[in-house]
PDB file of C-alpha atoms in Angstrom:
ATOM      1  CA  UNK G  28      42.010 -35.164 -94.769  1.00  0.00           C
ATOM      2  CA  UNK G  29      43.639 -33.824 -92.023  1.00  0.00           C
ATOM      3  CA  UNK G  30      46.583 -34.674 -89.671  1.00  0.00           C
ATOM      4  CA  UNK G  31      44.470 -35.374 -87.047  1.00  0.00           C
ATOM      5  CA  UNK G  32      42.270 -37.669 -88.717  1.00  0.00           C
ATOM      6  CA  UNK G  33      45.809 -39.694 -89.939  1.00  0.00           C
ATOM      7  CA  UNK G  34      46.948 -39.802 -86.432  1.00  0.00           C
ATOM      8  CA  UNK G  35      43.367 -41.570 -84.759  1.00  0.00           C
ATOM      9  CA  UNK G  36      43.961 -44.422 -87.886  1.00  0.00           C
ATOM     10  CA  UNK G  37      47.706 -44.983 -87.168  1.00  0.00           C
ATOM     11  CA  UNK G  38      46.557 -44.985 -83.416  1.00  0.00           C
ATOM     12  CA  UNK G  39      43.661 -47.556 -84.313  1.00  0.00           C
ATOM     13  CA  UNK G  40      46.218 -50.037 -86.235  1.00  0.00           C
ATOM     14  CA  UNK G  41      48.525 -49.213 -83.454  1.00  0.00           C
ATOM     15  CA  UNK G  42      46.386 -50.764 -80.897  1.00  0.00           C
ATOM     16  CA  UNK G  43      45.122 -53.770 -83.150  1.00  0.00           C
ATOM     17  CA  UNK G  44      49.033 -54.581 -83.599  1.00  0.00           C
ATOM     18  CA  UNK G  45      49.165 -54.266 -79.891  1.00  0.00           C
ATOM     19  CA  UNK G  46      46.333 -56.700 -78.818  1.00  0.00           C
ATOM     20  CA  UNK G  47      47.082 -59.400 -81.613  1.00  0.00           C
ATOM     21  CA  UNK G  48      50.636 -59.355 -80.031  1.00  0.00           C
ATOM     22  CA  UNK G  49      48.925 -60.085 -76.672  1.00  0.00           C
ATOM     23  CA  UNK G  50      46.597 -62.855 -78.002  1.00  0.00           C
ATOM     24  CA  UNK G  51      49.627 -64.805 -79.753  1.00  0.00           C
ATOM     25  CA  UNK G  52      51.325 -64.481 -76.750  1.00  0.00           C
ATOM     26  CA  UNK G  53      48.974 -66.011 -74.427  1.00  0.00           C
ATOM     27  CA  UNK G  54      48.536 -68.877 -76.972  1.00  0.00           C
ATOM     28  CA  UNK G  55      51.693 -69.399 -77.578  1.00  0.00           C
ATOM     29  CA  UNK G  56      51.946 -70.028 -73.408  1.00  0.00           C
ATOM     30  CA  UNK G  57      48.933 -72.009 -73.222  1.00  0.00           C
ATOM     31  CA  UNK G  58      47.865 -74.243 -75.984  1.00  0.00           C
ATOM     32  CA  UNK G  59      51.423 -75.053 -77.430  1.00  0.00           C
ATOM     33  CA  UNK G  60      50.197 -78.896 -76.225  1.00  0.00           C
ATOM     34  CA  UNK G  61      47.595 -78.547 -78.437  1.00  0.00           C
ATOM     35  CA  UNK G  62      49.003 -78.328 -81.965  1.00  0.00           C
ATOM     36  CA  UNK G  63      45.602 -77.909 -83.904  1.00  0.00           C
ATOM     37  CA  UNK G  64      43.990 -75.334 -81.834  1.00  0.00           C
ATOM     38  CA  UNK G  65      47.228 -73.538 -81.382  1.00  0.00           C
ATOM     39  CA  UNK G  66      48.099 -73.168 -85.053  1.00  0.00           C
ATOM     40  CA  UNK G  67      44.160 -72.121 -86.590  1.00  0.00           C
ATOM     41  CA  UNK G  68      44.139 -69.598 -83.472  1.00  0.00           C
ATOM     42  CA  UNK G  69      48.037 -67.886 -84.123  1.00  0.00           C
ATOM     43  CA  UNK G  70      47.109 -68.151 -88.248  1.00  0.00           C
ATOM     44  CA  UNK G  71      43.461 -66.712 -87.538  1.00  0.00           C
ATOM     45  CA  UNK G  72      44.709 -63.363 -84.868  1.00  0.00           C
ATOM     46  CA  UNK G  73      47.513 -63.033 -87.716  1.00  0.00           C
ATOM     47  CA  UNK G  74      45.280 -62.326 -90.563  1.00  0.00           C
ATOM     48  CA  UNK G  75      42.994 -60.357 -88.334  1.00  0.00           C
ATOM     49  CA  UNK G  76      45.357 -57.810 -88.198  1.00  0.00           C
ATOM     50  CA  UNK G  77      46.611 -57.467 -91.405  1.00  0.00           C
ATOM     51  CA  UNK G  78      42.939 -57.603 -92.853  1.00  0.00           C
ATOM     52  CA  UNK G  79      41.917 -54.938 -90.002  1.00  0.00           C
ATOM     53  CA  UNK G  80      44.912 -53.037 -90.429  1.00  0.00           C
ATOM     54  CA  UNK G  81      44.418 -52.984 -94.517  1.00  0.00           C
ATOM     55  CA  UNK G  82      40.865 -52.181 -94.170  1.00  0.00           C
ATOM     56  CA  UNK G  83      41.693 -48.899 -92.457  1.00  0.00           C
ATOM     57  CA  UNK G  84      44.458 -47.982 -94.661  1.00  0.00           C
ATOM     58  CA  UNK G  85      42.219 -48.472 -97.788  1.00  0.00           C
ATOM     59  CA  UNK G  86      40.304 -45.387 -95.671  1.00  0.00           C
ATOM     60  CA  UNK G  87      43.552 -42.772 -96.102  1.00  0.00           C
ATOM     61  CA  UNK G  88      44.402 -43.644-100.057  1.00  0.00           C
ATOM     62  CA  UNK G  89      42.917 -39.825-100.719  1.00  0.00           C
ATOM     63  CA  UNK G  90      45.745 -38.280 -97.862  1.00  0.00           C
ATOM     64  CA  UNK G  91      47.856 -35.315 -98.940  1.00  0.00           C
ATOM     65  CA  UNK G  92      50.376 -35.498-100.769  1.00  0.00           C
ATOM     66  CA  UNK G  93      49.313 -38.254-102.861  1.00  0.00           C
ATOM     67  CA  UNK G  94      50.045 -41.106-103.448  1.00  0.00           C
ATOM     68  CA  UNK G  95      53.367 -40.565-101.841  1.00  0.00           C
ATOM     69  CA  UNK G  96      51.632 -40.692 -97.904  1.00  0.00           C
ATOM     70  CA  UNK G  97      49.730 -44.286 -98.893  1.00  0.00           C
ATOM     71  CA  UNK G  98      52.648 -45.616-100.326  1.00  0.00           C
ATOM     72  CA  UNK G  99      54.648 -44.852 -97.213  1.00  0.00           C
ATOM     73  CA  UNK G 100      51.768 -46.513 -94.805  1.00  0.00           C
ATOM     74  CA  UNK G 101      52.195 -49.628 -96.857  1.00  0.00           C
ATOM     75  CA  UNK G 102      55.671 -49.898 -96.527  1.00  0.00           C
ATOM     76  CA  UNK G 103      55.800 -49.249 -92.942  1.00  0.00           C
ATOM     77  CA  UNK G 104      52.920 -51.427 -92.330  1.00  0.00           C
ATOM     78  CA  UNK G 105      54.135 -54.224 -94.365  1.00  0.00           C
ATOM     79  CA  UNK G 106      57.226 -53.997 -92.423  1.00  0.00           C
ATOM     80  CA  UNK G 107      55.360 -54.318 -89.054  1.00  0.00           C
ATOM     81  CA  UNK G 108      53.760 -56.914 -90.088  1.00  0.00           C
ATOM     82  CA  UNK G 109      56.438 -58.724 -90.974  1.00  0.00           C
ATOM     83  CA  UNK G 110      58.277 -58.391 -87.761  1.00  0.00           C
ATOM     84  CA  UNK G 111      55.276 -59.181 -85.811  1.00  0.00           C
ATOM     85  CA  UNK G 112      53.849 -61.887 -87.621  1.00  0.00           C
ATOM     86  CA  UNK G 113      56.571 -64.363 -88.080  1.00  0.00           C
ATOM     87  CA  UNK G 114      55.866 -67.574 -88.827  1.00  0.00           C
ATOM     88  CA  UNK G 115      52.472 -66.886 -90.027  1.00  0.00           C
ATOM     89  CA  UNK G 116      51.245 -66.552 -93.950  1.00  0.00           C
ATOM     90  CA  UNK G 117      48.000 -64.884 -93.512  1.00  0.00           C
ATOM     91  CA  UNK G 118      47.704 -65.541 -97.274  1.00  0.00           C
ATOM     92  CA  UNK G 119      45.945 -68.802 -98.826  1.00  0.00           C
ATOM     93  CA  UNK G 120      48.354 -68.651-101.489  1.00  0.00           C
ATOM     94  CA  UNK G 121      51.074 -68.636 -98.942  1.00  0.00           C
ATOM     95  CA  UNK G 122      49.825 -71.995 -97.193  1.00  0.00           C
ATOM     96  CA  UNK G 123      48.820 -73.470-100.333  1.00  0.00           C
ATOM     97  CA  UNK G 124      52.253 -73.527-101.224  1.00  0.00           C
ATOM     98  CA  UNK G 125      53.453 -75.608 -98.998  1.00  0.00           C
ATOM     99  CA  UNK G 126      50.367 -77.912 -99.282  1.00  0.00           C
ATOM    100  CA  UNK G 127      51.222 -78.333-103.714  1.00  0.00           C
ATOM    101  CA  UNK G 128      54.681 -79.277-102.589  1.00  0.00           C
ATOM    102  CA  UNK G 129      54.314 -82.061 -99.447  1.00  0.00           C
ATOM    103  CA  UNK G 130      55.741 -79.983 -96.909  1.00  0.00           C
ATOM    104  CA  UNK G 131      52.520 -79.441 -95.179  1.00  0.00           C
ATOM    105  CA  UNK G 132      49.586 -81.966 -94.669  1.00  0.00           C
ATOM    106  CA  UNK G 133      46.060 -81.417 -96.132  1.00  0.00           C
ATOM    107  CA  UNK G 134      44.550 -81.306 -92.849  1.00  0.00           C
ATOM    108  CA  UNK G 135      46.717 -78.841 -91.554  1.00  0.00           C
ATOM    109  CA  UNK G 136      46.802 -76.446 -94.511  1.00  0.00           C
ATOM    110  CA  UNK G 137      43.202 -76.552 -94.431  1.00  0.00           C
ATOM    111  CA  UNK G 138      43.321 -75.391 -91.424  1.00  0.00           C
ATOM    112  CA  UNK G 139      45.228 -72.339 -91.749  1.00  0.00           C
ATOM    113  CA  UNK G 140      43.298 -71.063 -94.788  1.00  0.00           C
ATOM    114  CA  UNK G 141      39.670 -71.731 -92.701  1.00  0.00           C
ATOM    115  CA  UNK G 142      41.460 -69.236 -90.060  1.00  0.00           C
ATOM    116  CA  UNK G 143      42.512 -66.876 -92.558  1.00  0.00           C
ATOM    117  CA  UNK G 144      39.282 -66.409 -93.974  1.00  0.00           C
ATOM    118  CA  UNK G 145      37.515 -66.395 -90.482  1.00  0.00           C
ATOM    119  CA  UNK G 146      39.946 -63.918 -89.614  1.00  0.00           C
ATOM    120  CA  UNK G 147      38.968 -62.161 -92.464  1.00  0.00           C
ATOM    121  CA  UNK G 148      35.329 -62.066 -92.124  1.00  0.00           C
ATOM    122  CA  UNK G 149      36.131 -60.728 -88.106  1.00  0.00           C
ATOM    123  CA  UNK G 150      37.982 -58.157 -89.035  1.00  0.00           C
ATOM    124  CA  UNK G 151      35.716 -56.690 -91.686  1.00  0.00           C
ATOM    125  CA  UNK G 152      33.095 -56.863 -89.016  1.00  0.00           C
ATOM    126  CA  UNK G 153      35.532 -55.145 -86.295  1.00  0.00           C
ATOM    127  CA  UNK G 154      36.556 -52.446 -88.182  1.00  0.00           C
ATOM    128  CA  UNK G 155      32.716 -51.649 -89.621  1.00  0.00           C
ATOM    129  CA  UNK G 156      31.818 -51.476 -86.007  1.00  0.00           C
ATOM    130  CA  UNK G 157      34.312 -49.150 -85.326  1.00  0.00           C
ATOM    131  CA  UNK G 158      33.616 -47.021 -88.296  1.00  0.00           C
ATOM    132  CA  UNK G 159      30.084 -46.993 -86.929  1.00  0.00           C
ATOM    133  CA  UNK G 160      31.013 -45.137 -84.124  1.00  0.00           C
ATOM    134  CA  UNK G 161      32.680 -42.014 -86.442  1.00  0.00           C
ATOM    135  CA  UNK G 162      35.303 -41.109 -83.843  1.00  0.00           C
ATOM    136  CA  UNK G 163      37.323 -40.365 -86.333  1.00  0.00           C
ATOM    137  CA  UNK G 164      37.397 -38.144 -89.407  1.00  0.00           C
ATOM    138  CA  UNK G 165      38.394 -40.882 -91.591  1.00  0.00           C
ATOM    139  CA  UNK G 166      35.435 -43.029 -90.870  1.00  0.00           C
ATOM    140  CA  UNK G 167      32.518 -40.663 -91.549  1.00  0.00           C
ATOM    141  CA  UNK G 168      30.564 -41.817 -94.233  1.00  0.00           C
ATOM    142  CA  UNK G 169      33.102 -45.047 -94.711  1.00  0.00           C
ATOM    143  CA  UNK G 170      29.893 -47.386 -94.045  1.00  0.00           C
ATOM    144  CA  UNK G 171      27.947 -45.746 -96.923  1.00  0.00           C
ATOM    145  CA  UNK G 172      30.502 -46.784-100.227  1.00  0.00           C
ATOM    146  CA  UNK G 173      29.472 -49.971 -99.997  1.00  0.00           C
ATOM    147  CA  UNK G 174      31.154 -51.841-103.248  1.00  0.00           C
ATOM    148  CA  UNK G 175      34.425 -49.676-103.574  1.00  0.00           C
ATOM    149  CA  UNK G 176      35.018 -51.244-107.278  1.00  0.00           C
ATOM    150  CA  UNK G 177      38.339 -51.903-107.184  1.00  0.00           C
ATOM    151  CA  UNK G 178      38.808 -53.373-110.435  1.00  0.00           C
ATOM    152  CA  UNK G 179      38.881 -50.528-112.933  1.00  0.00           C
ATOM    153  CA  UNK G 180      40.367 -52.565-116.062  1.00  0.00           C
ATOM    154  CA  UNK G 181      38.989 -55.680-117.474  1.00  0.00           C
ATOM    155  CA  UNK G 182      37.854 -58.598-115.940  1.00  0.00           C
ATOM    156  CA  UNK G 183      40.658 -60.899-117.997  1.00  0.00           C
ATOM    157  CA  UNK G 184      43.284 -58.105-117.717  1.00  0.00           C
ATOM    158  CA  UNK G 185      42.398 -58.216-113.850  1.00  0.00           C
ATOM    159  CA  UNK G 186      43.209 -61.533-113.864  1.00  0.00           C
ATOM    160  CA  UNK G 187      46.014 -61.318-115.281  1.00  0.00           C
ATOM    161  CA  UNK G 188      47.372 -58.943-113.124  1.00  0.00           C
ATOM    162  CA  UNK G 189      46.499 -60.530-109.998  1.00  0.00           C
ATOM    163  CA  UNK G 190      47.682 -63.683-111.285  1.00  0.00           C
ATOM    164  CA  UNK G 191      51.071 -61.965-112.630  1.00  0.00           C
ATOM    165  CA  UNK G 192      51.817 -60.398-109.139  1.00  0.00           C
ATOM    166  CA  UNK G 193      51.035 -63.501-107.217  1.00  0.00           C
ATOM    167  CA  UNK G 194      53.885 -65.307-109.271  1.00  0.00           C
ATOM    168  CA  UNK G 195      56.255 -62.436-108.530  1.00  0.00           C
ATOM    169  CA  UNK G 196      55.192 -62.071-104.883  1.00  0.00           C
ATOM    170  CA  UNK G 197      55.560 -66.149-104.244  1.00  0.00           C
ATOM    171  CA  UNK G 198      59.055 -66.104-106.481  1.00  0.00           C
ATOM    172  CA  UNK G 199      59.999 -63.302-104.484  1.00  0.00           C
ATOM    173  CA  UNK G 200      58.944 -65.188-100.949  1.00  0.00           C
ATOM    174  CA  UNK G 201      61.174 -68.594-102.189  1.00  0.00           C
ATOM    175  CA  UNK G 202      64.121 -66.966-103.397  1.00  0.00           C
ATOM    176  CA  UNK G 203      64.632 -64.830-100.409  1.00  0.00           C
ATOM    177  CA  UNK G 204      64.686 -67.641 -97.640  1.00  0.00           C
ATOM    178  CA  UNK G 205      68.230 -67.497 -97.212  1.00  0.00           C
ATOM    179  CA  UNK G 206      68.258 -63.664 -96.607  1.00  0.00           C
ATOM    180  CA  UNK G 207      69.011 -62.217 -93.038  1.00  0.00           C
ATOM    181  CA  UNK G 208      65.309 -61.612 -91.694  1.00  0.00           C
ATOM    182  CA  UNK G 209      66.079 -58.577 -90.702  1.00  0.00           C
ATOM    183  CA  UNK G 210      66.733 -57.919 -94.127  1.00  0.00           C
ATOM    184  CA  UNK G 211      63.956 -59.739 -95.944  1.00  0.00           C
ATOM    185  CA  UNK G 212      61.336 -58.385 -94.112  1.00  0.00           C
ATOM    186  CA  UNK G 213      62.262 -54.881 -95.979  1.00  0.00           C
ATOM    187  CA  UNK G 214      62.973 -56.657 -99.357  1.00  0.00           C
ATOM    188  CA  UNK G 215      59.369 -58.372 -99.005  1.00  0.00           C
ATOM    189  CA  UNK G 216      57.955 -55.049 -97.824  1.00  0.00           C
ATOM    190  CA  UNK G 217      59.383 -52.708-100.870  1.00  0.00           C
ATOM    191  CA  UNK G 218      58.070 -55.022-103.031  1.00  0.00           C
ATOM    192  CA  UNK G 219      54.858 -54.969-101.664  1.00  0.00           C
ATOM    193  CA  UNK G 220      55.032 -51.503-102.429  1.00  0.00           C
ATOM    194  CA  UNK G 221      55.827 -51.483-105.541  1.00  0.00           C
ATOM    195  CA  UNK G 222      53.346 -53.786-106.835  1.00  0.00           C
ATOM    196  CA  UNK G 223      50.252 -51.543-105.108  1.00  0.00           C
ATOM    197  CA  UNK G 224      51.962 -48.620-107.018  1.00  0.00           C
ATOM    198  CA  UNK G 225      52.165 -50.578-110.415  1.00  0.00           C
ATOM    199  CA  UNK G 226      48.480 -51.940-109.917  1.00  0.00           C
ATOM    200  CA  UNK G 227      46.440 -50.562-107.271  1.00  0.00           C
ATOM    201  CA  UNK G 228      44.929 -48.321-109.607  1.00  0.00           C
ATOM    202  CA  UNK G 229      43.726 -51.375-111.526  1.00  0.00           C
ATOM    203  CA  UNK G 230      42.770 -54.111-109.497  1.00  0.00           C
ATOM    204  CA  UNK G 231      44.123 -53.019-106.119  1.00  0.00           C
ATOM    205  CA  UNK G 232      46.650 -55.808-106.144  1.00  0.00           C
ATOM    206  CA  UNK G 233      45.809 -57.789-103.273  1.00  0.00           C
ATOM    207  CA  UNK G 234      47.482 -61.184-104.356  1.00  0.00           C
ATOM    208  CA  UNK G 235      45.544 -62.440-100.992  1.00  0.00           C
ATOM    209  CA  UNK G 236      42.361 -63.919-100.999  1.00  0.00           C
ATOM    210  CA  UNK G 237      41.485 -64.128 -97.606  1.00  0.00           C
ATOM    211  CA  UNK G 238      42.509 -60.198 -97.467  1.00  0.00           C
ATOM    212  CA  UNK G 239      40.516 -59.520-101.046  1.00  0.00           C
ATOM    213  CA  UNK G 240      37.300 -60.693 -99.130  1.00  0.00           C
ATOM    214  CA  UNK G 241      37.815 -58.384 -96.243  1.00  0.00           C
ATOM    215  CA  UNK G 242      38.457 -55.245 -98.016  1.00  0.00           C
ATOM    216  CA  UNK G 243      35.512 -56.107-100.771  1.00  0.00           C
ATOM    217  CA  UNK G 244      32.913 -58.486 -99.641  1.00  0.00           C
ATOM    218  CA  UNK G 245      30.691 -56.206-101.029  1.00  0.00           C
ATOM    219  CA  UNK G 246      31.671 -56.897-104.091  1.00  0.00           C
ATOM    220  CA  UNK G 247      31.530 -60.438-104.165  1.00  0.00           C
ATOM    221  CA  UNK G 248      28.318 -60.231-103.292  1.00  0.00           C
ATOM    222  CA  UNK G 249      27.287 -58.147-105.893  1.00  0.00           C
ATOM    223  CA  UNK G 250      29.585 -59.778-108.658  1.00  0.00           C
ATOM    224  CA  UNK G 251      30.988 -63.544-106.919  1.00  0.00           C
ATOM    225  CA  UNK G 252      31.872 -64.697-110.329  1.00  0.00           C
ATOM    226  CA  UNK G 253      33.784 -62.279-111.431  1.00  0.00           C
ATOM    227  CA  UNK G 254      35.487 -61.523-108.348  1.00  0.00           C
ATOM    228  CA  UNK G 255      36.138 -64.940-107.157  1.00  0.00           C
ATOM    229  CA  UNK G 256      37.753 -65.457-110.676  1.00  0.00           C
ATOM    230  CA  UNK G 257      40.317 -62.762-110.264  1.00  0.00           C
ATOM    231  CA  UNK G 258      40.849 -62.202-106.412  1.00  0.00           C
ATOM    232  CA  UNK G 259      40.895 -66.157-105.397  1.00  0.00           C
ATOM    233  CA  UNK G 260      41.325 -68.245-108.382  1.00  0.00           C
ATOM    234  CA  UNK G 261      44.111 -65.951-110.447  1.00  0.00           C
ATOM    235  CA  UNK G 262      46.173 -65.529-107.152  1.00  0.00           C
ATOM    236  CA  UNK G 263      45.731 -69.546-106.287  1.00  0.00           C
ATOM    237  CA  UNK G 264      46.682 -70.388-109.950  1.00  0.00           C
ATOM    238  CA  UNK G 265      50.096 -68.062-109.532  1.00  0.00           C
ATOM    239  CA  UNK G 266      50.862 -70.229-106.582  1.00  0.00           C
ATOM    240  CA  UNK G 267      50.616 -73.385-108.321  1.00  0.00           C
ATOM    241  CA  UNK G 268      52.241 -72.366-111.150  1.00  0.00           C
ATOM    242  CA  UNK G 269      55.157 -71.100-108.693  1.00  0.00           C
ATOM    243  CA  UNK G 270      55.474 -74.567-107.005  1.00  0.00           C
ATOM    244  CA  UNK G 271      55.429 -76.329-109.856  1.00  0.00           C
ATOM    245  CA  UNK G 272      58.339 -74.603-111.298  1.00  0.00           C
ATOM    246  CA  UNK G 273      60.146 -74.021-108.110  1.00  0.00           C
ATOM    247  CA  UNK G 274      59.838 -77.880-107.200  1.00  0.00           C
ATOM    248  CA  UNK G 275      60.005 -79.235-110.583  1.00  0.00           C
ATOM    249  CA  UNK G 276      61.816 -77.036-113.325  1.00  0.00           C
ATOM    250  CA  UNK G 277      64.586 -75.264-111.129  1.00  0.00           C
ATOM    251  CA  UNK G 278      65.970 -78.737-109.846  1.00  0.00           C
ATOM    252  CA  UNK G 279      66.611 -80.090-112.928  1.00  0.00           C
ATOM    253  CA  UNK G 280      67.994 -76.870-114.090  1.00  0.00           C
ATOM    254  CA  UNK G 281      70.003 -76.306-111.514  1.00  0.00           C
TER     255      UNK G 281
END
């Protein structure tokens, strides 16, 4: 692929970054008096981005030298997302949390995930849209894969996986609260990293089931059981099984 065709995608995520830091702006100005509204809309233009932002990334996995220029993308991009997306999940797993343990009401955790996986569905349709056009090298032919397959392993060692890295991912979220946020967002970030490395090739490791839909509705249409078992009920069950221990076993541990 070349440079060129790299630069219009990191131009494309550039401006999506932009505009979703506009929109959270303008709520935050205008509907902070309306807590509901104001928290579905800042979750929902959150997960846009990262689902838009992930679905054109998953376009440049093939980009010279490999897998060295991906890995870097995800890093970076985990990074901006993290410093322009504070005080939102955009994961289900990362508001069900919260819900398991008290700290957030049902209503309002309901909420959140509805937005995430609105967001989700928006920004698949977004960025197929904008593939549709083929301004870009990266995006000719990207309408025509249809299911990508991203699980190349087992269905049960899929699960496993996901459900594996969603317990590491959530530890790793609790135990670095206290951490400088400057700071964090880099520890979150290389981790990030280095589960895609250790399991992309398998399952994709998305740990995010609002982002798993995005990137392969496709696929759940094609195979809902199967995928829906390892991309939202393996990831949920890692989150539950984080909670309990981090609300139940650590205290009396500790």
């Amino acid at each position: 692929m070349a440079v060129g065709g790299l630069g219009s995608s990191l131009l494309l995520m550039s401006g999506v970054v932009v505009a979703v830091g506009l929109c959270r702006r303008l709520t935050r100005r205008r509907l902070r008096s309306h807590p509901r509204l104001f928290a579905f809309l800042v979750e929902m233009f959150s997960t846009f981005q990262i689902c838009a932002c992930t679905n054109e990334l998953s376009l440049l996995g093939n980009v010279e030298p490999k897998p060295h220029t991906a890995l870097t993308l995800t890093y970076g991009f985990t990074v901006l997302h993290g410093l322009t997306l504070a005080g939102s999940t955009c994961n289900p797993c990362g508001t069900l949390q919260p819900m398991w343990g008290g700290r957030t009401s049902l209503r309002m955790g309901g909420l959140k995930i509805a937005a995430q996986f609105v967001a989700a569905v928006l920004a698949r349709v977004f960025m197929h849209f904008i593939w549709s056009l083929e301004m870009a090298e990266p995006h000719f032919g990207a309408l025509s894969q249809g299911c990508s397959s991203p699980m190349q392993t087992t269905e049960m060692q899929a699960f496993c996986i996901e459900l594996l890295f969603s317990v590491v991912f959530q530890l790793a979220v609790l135990r670095s609260e206290s951490v400088n946020p400057k700071y964090r967002v880099h520890l979150i970030a290389l981790l990030i990293t280095m589960l895609v490395y250790a399991g992309g090739n398998l399952t994709g490791a998305v740990f995010n089931p609002a982002l798993a839909f995005s990137l392969h509705a496709d696929c759940f249409y094609d195979k809902f059981l199967s995928y829906s078992l390892v991309y939202w009920i393996a990831p949920a069950l890692g989150t539950i099984l984080v909670a309990f221990i981090w609300d139940e076993i650590f205290p009396r541990i500790s």
